[in-house]
Coordinates of C-alpha atoms and ligand atoms in Angstrom, one line a residue:
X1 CA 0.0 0.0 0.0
X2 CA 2.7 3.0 1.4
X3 CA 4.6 1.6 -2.1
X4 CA 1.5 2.2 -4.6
X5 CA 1.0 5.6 -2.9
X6 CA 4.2 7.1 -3.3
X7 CA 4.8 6.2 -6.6
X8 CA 2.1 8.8 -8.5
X9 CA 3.4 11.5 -5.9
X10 CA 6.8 11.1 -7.0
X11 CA 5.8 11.6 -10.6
X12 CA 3.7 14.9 -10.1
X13 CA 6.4 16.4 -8.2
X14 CA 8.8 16.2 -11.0
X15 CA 6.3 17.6 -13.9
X16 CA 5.4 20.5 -11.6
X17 CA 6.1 23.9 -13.0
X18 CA 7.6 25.3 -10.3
X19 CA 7.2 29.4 -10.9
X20 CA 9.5 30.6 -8.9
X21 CA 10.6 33.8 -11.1
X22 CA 6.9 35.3 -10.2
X23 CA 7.1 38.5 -8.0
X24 CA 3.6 40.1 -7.3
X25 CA 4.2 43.9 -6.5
X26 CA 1.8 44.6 -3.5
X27 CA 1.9 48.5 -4.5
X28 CA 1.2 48.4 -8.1
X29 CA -1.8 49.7 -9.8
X30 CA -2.2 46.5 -11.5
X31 CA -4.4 44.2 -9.3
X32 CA -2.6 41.0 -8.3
X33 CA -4.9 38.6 -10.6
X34 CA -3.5 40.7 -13.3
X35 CA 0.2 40.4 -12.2
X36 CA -0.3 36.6 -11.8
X37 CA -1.8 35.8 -14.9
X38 CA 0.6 38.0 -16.9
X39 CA 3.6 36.3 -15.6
X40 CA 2.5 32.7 -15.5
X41 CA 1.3 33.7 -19.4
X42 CA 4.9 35.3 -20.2
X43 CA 6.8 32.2 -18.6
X44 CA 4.3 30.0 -20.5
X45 CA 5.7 32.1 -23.7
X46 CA 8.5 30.8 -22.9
X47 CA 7.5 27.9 -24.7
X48 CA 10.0 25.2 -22.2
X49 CA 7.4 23.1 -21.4
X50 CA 7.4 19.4 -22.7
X51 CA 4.3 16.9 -22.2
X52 CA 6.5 15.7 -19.4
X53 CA 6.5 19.1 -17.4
X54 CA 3.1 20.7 -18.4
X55 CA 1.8 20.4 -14.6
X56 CA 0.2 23.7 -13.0
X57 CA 0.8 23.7 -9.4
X58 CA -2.7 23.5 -7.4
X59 CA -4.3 27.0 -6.8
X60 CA -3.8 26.1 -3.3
X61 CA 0.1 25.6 -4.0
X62 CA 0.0 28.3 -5.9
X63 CA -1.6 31.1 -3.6
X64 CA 0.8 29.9 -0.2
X65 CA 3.7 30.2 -2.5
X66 CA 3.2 33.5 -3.5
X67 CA 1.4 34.5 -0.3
X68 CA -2.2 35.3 -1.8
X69 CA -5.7 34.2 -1.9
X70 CA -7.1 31.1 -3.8
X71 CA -9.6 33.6 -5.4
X72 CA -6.8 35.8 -6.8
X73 CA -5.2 32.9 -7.9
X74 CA -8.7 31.4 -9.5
X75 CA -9.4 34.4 -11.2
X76 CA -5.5 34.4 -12.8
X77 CA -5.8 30.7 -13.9
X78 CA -9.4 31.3 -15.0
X79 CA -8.4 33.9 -17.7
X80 CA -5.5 31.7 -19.0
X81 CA -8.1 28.6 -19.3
X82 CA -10.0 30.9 -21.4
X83 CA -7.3 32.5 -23.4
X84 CA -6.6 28.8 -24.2
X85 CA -3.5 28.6 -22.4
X86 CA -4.3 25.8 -20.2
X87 CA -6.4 22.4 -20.1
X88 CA -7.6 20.7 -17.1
X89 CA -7.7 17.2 -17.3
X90 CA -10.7 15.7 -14.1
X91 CA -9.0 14.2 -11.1
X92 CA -5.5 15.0 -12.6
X93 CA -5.0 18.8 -12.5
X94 CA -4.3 21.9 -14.7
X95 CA -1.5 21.5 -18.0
X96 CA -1.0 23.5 -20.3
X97 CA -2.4 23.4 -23.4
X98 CA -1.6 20.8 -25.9
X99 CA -2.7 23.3 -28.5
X100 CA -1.7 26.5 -27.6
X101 CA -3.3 29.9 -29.1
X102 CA -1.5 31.3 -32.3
X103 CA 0.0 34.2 -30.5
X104 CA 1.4 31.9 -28.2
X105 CA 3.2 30.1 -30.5
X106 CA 4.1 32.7 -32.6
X107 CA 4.6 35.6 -29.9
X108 CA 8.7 34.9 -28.7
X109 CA 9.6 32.6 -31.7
X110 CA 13.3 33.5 -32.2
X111 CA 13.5 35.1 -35.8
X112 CA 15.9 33.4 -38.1
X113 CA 18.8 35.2 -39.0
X114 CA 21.5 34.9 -41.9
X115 CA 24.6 34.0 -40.3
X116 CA 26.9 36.7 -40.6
X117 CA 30.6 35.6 -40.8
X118 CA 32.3 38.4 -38.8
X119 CA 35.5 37.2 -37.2
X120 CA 34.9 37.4 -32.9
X121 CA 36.0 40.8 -31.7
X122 CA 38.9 40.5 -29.7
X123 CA 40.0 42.9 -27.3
X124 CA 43.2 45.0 -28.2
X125 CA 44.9 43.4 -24.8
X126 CA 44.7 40.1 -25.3
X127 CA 45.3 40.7 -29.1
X128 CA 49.1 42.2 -27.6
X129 CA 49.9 39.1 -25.5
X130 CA 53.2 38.1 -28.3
X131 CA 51.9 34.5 -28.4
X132 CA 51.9 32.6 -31.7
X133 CA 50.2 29.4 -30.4
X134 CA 46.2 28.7 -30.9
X135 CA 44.3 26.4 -30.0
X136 CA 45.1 22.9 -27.6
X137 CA 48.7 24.2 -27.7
X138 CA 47.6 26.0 -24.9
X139 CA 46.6 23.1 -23.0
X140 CA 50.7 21.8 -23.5
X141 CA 51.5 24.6 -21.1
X142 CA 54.3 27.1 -20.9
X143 CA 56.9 24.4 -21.7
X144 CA 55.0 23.0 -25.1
X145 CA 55.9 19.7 -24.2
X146 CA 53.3 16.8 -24.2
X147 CA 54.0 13.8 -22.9
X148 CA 56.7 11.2 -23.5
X149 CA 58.9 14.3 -25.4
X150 CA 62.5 14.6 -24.1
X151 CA 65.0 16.6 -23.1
X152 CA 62.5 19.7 -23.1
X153 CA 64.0 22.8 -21.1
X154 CA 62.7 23.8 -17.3
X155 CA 61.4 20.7 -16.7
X156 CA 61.7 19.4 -13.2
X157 CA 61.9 15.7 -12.5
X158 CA 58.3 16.0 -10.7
X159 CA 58.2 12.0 -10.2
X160 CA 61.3 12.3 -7.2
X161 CA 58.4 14.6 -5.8
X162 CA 57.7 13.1 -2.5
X163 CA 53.8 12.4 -2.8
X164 CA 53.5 10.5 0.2
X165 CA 54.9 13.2 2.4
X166 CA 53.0 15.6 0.9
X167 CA 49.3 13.5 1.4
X168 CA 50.3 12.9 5.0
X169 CA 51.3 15.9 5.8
X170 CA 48.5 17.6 4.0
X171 CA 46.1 14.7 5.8
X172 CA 47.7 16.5 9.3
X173 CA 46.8 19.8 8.7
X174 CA 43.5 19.4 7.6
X175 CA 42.7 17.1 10.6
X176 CA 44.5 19.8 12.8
X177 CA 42.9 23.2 11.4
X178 CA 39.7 21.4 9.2
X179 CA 36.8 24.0 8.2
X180 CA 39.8 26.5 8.8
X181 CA 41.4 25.5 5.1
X182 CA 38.2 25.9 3.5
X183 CA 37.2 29.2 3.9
X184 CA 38.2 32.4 1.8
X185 CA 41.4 32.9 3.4
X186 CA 44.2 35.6 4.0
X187 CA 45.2 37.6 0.5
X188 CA 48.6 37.9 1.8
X189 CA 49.0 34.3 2.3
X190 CA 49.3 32.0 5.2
X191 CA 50.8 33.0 8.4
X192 CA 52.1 29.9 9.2
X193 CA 54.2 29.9 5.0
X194 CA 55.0 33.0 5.4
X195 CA 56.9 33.1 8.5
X196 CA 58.4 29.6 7.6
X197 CA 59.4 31.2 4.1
X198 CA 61.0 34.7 5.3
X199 CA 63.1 32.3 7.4
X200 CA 64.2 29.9 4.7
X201 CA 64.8 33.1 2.5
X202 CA 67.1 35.2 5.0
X203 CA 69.1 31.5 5.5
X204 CA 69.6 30.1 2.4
X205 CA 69.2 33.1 -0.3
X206 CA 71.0 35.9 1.9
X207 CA 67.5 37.5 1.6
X208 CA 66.8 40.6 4.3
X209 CA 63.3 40.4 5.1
X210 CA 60.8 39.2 7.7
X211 CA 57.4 37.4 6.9
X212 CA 55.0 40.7 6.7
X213 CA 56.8 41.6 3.4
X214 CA 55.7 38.4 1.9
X215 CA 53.0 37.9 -0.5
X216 CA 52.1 34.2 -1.4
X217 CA 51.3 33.9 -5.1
X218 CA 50.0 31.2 -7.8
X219 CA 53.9 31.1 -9.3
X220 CA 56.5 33.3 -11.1
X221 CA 54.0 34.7 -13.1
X222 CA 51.2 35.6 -10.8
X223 CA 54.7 37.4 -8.9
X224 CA 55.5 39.2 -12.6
X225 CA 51.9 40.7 -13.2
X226 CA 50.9 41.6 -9.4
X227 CA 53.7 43.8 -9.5
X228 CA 53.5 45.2 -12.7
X229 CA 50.5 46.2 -12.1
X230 CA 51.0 47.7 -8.8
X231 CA 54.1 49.5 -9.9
X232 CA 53.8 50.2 -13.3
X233 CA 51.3 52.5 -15.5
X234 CA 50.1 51.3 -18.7
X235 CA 52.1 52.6 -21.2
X236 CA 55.5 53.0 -19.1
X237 CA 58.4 51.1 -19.6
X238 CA 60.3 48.0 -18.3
X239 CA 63.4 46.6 -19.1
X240 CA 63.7 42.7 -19.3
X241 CA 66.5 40.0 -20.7
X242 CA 66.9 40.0 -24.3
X243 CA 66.8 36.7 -24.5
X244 CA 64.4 36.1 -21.9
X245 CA 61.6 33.8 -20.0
X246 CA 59.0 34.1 -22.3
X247 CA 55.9 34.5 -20.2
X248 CA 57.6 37.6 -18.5
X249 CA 56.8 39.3 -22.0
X250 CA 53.5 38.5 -22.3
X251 CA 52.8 39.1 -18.9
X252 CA 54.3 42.4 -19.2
X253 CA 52.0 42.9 -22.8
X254 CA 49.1 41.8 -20.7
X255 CA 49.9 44.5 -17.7
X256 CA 50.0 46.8 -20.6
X257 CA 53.5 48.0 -19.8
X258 CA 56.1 48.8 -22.6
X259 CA 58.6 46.1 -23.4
X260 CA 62.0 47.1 -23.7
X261 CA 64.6 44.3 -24.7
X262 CA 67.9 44.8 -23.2
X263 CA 71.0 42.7 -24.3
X264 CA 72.7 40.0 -22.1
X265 CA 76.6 39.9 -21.5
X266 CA 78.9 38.2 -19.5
X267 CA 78.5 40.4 -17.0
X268 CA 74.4 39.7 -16.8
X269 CA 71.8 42.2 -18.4
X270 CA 73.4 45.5 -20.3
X271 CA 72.2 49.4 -18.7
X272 CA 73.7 51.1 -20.9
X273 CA 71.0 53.0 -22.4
X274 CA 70.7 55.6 -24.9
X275 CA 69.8 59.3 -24.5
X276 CA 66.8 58.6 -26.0
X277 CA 65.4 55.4 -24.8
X278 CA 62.6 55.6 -22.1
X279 CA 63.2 55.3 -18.7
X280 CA 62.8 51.9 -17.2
X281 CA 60.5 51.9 -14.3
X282 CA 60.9 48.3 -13.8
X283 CA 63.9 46.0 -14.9
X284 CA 63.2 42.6 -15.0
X285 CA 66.4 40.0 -14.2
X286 CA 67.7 36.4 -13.5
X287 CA 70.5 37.1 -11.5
X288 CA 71.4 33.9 -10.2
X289 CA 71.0 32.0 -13.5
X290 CA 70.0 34.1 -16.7
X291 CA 67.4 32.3 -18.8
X292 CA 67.9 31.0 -21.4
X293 CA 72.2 31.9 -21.6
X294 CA 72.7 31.1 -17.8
X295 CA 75.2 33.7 -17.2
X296 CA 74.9 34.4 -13.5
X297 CA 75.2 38.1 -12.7
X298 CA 78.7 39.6 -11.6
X299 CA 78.6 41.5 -8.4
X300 CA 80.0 45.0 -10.2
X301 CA 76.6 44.5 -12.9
X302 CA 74.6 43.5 -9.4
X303 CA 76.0 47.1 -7.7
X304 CA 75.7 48.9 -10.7
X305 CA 72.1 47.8 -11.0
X306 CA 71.1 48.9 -8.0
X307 CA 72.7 52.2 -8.1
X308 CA 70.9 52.6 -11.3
X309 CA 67.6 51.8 -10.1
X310 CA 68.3 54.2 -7.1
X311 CA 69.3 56.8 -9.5
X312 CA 66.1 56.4 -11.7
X313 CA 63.6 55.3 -9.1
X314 CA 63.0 51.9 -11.2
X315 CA 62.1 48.6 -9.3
X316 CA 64.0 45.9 -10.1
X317 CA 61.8 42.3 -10.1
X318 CA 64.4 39.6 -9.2
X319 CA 63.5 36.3 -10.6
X320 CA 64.8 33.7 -8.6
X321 CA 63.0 30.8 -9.8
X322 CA 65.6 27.7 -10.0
X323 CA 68.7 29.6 -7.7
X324 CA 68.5 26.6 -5.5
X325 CA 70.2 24.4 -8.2
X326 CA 73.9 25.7 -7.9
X327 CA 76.6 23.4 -9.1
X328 CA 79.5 24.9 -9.0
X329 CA 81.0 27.3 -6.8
X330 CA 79.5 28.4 -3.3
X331 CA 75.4 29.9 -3.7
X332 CA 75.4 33.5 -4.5
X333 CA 72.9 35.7 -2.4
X334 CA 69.8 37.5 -3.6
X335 CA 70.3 41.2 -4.9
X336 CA 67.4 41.5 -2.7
X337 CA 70.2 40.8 0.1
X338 CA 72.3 43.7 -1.0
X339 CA 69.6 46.1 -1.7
X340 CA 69.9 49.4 0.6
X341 CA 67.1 50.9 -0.7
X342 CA 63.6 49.3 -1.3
X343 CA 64.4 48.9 -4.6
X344 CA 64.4 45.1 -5.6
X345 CA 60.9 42.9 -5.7
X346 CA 62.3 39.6 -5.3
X347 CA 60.4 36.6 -6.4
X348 CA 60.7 32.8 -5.8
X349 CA 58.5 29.4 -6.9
X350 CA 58.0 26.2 -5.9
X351 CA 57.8 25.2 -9.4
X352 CA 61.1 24.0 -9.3
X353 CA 62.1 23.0 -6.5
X354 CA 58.9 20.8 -5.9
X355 CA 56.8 20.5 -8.9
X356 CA 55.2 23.2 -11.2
X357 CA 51.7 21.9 -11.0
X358 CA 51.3 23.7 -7.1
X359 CA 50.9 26.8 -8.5
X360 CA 52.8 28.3 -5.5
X361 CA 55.2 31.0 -5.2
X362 CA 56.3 34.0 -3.3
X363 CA 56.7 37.9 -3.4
X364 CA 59.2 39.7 -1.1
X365 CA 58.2 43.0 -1.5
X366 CA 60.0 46.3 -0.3
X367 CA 57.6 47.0 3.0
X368 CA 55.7 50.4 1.3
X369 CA 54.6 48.7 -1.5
X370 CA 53.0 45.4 0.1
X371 CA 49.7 46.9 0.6
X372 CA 49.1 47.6 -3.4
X373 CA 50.5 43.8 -4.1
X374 CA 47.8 42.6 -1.6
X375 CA 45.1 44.7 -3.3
X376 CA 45.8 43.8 -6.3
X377 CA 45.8 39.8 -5.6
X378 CA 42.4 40.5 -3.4
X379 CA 40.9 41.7 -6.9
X380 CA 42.2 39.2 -9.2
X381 CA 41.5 35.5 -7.3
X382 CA 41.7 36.6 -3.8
X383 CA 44.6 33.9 -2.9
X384 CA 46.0 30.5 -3.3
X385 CA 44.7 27.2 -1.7
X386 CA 45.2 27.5 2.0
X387 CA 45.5 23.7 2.1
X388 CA 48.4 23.5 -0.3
X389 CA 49.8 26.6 1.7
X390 CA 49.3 25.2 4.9
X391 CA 50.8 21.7 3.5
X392 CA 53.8 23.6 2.1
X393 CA 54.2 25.3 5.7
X394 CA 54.6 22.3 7.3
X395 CA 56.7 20.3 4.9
X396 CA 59.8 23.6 5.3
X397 CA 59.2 23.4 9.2
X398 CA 59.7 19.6 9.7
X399 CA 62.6 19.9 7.3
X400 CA 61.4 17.9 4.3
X401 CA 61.8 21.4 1.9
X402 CA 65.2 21.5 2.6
X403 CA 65.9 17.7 2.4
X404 CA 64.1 17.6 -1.1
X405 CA 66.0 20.3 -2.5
X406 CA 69.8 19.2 -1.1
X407 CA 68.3 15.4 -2.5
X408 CA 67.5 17.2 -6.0
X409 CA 70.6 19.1 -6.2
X410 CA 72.5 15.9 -5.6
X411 CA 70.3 13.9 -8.5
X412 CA 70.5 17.2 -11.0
X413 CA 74.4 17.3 -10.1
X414 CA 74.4 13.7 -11.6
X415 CA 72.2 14.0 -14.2
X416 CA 74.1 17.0 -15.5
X417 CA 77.4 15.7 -15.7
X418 CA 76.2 12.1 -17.3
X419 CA 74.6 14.6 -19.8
X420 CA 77.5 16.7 -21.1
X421 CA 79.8 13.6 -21.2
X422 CA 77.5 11.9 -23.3
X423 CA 76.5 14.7 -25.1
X424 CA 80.3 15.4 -25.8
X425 CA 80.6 12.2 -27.2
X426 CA 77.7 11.5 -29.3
X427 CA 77.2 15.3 -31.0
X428 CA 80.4 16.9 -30.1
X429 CA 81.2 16.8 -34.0
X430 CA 77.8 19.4 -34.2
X431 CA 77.5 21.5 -31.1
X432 CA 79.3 23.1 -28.4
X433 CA 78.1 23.2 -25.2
X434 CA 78.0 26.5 -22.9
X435 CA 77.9 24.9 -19.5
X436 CA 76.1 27.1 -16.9
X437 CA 77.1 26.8 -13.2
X438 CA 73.3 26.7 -12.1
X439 CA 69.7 25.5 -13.2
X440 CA 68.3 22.8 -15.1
X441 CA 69.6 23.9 -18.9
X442 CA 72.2 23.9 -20.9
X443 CA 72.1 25.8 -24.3
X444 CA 74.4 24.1 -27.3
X445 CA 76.1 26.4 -29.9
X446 CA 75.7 25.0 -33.4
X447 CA 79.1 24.6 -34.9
X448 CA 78.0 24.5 -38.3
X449 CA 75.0 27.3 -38.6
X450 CA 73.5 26.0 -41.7
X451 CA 72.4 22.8 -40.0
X452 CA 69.8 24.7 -37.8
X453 CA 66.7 24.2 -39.6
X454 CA 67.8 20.9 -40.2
X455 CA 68.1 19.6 -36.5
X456 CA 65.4 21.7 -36.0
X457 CA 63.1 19.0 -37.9
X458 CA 64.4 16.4 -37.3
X459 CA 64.4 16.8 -33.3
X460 CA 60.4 17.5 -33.5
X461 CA 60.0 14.7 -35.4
X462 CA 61.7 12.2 -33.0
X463 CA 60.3 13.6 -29.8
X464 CA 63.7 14.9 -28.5
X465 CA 62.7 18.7 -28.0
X466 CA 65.1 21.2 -27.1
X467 CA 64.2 24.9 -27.9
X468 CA 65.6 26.9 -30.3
X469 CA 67.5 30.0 -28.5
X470 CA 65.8 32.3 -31.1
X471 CA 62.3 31.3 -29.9
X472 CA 63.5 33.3 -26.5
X473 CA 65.2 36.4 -28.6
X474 CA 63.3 39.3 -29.0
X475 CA 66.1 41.6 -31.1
X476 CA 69.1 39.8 -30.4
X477 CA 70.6 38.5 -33.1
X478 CA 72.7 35.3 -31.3
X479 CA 74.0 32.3 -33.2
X480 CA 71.9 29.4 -33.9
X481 CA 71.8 27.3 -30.8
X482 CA 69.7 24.7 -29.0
X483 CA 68.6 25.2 -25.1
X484 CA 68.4 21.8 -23.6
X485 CA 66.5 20.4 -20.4
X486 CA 68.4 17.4 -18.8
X487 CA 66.8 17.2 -15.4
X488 CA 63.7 15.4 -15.9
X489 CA 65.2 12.5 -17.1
X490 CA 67.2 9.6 -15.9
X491 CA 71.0 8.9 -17.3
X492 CA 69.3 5.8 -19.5
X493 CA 66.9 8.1 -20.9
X494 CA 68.8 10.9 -20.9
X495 CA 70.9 8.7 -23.2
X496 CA 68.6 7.1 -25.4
X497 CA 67.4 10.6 -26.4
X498 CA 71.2 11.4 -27.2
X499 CA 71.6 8.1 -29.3
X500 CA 68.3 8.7 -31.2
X501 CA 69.0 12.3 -32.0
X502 CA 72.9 11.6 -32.7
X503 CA 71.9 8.5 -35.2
X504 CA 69.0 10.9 -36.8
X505 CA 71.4 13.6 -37.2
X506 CA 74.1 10.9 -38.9
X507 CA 71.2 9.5 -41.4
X508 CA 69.9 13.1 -42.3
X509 CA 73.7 13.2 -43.1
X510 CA 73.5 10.7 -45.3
X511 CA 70.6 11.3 -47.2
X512 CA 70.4 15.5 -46.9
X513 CA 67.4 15.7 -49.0
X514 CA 65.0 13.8 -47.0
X515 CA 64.3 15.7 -44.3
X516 CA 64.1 18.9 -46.2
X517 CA 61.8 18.0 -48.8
X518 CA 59.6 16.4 -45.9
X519 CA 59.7 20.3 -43.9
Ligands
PLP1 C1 62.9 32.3 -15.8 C2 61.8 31.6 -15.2 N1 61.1 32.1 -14.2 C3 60.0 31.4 -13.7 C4 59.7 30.2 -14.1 C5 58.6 29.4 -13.4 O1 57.4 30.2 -13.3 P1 56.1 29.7 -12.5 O2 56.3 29.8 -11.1 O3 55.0 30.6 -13.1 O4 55.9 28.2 -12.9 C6 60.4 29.6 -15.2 C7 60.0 28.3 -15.7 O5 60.5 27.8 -16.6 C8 61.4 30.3 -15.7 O6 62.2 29.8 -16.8

């Protein structure tokens, strides 16, 4: 019995029209039977009702959920029964009209238009962003690299990432501070990362700062555009690398700032300027590792940087995104260290050190300018995952941050020497290598220039993917050269990649034509 019952009830409660856009107007001139009946027509004009949701709630329904009489309601219904609008059927209840009244099906019938082929307008901002890719090349990231491709610079060997560290700790903290981590949290960024970073910052990366000067962001990037856009108008100018990080020129373009290339020597980036170039009010630099060259900045170019940026009241954002990787030669300290005077933004990631898929990274910020960085990240997405930050917190202050990074360096060291040997020996005939003394690439001078667009084709078509230095160039005009990633790989793939490449390059040299006439 109880079964057969709530069967037919279950039914009529899903084919109910349910109304609830109506709002009667107790003020109006127009008397509330006229309200009703003119909205329940127009949302019957809407013409959304199939034979399976054509059901009229009961007047009685009707009136307590909009808080009037059964007559007002009676008199609404009873003008769209005779309009034609509705149907009742006996013991079952009011529908709509199977046939409904030629203005009803003709009243808000969308016109057919000619398609017009206009191409989408696109706003002049995004249309600046210097990116050449379209469509799912986006969705290969930054690095352009899908999966199984080798020897790709920046990567990170994420699979010595300690995942099991990481759950447990992340298990603690949410047992420990629970409905805490889910709320909308700080915009500066955890206390508890913050403190635990200024620490790890002022010990390891000669960094002068304490934890209120630090701004937690989603990564490098997030870093580059909060404070452009907190320092910079649109339209002024900042220096960066010439060649550079490509992201920090489309996330300059996107800031609308004015993109001035400056040159690289062996010194680090060039100031010399002349009399007519614009003023830089931010410089952009890599100081402990260039990217893409490698060239770690001298301390004369680091003093005469500063004293620059002093003179001109410019900012300088210090990139410091792999500095942790140092293999030869004692770790050199942050400019931020040796800034007097409020003049360097310094900038770290995790993406890295740990893996690039946290989307975690960190601001130092001179003290007067931490407020606009904050109110800028408030109006953009507010702040990072307070469980990841809270997880990250935890895994510097029980030591496993350091740990990782002295386990990495060791791995990298290896993985860096196995390949330049082998490189050495399998393509020293084509390239010379330029070996940094920090970070994850090494860029490989083309001995013979002509060969470029060769090896060029024939590394995307075996899956061994190195950049091409140019892609990073803006004007500079360097030889042809390769920048490759060894760091994600292990010494037997690192050389199998060699192998493949070297014995593609060999057959290419024995039959020239092939792979041109294929390009
Ligand atoms: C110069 C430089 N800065 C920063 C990053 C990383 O940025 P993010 O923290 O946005 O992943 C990279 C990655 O390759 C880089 O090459």
């Amino acid at each position: 019995m109880p079964k057969r019952k709530s069967r037919p009830q279950k039914r009529r409660r899903r084919s109910v029209i349910a109304f609830e856009m109506i709002r009667l107007d107790r003020t109006a001139m127009e008397p509330l039977h006229e309200q009703l009946y003119r909205q329940i027509r127009d949302e019957l004009k809407s013409g959304k009702f199939s034979e399976g949701s054509s059901r009229l709630p009961s007047s009685r329904v009707l009136a307590t959920d909009r808080g009037v009489s059964r007559s007002t309601v009676r008199l609404a219904l009873s003008k769209l029964h005779a309009e034609g609008y509705l149907r009742s059927k006996p013991g079952s209840g009011t529908f709509v009209a199977n046939l409904l009244p030629e203005s009803f099906l003709t009243a808000d019938q969308p016109k057919t238009y000619q398609p017009i082929h206009r191409p989408a307008r696109i706003s002049d901002r995004a249309r600046a962003i210097p990116d050449k890719r379209a469509g799912n090349q986006f969705d290969l990231g930054a690095t352009g690299a899908g999966p199984g491709v080798s020897l790709v610079a920046s990567i990170p060997a994420v699979d010595e990432f300690p995942i099991a560290v990481w759950e447990r700790l992340r298990a603690q903290v949410l047992a420990k501070k629970g409905v805490n981590l889910l709320r909308y949290s700080s915009n500066r960024g955890d206390v508890d990362l913050r403190k635990a970073l200024a620490a790890y910052l002022c010990d390891f990366r000669g960094a002068r700062c304490g934890p209120d000067q630090i701004v937690i962001v989603a990564g490098m990037q997030q870093a580059m555009l909060i404070s452009a856009m907190a320092v910079l108008n649109r339209g002024e100018t900042a220096w960066i690398e010439d060649p550079c990080y490509q992201q920090t020129r489309r996330v300059l373009s996107l800031a609308g700032v004015k993109v001035v290339p400056k040159a690289i020597d062996t010194h680090g980036i060039v100031i010399a300027r002349s009399p007519k170039e614009p003023l830089p009010r931010m410089i952009y630099v890599t100081p402990s590792h260039q990217f893409p060259l490698g060239v770690t900045m001298s301390f004369q170019r680091r003093t005469d940087l500063l004293d620059f940026a002093r003179a001109h009241d410019a900012y300088i954002f210090e990139d410091d995104y792999d500095a942790e990787f140092r293999f030869v030669g004692p770790p050199l300290p942050s400019l931020q260290g040796i800034d007097n005077a409020n003049r360097v933004i310094y900038a770290g990631t995790v993406s890295k050190i740990l893996c690039p898929s946290l989307r975690l990274g960190y601001i130092v910020a001179p003290g007067q300018l931490v407020d606009s960085f904050v109110k800028i990240r408030s109006a953009m997405d507010q702040h990072s995952s307070p469980i990841e930050q809270a997880t990250l917190a935890r895994f510097i202050t029980e030591g496993f941050f350091l740990s990782h990074i002295k386990r990495m360096r060791k791995i990298y060291a290896e993985r860096r020497d196995f390949f330049i040997k082998q490189f050495n020996e399998l393509l020293g005939d084509r390239f010379t290598l330029q070996v940094p003394e920090a970070g994850l690439n090494i860029v490989a001078w083309l001995k013979r220039e002509e060969d470029f667009e060769m090896i060029k084709h024939i590394t995307s078509e075996i899956g061994v993917r190195p950049s091409g230095l140019s892609f990073f160039c803006i004007q500079a005009k360097l030889k042809p050269a390769f920048v490759f990633g060894f760091a994600a790989w292990t010494p037997t793939q690192i050389r199998e990649s060699l192998v493949k490449l070297a014995s593609a390059l060999r057959n290419q040299g024995k039959h020239p034509s092939q792979g041109r006439q294929s390009r």
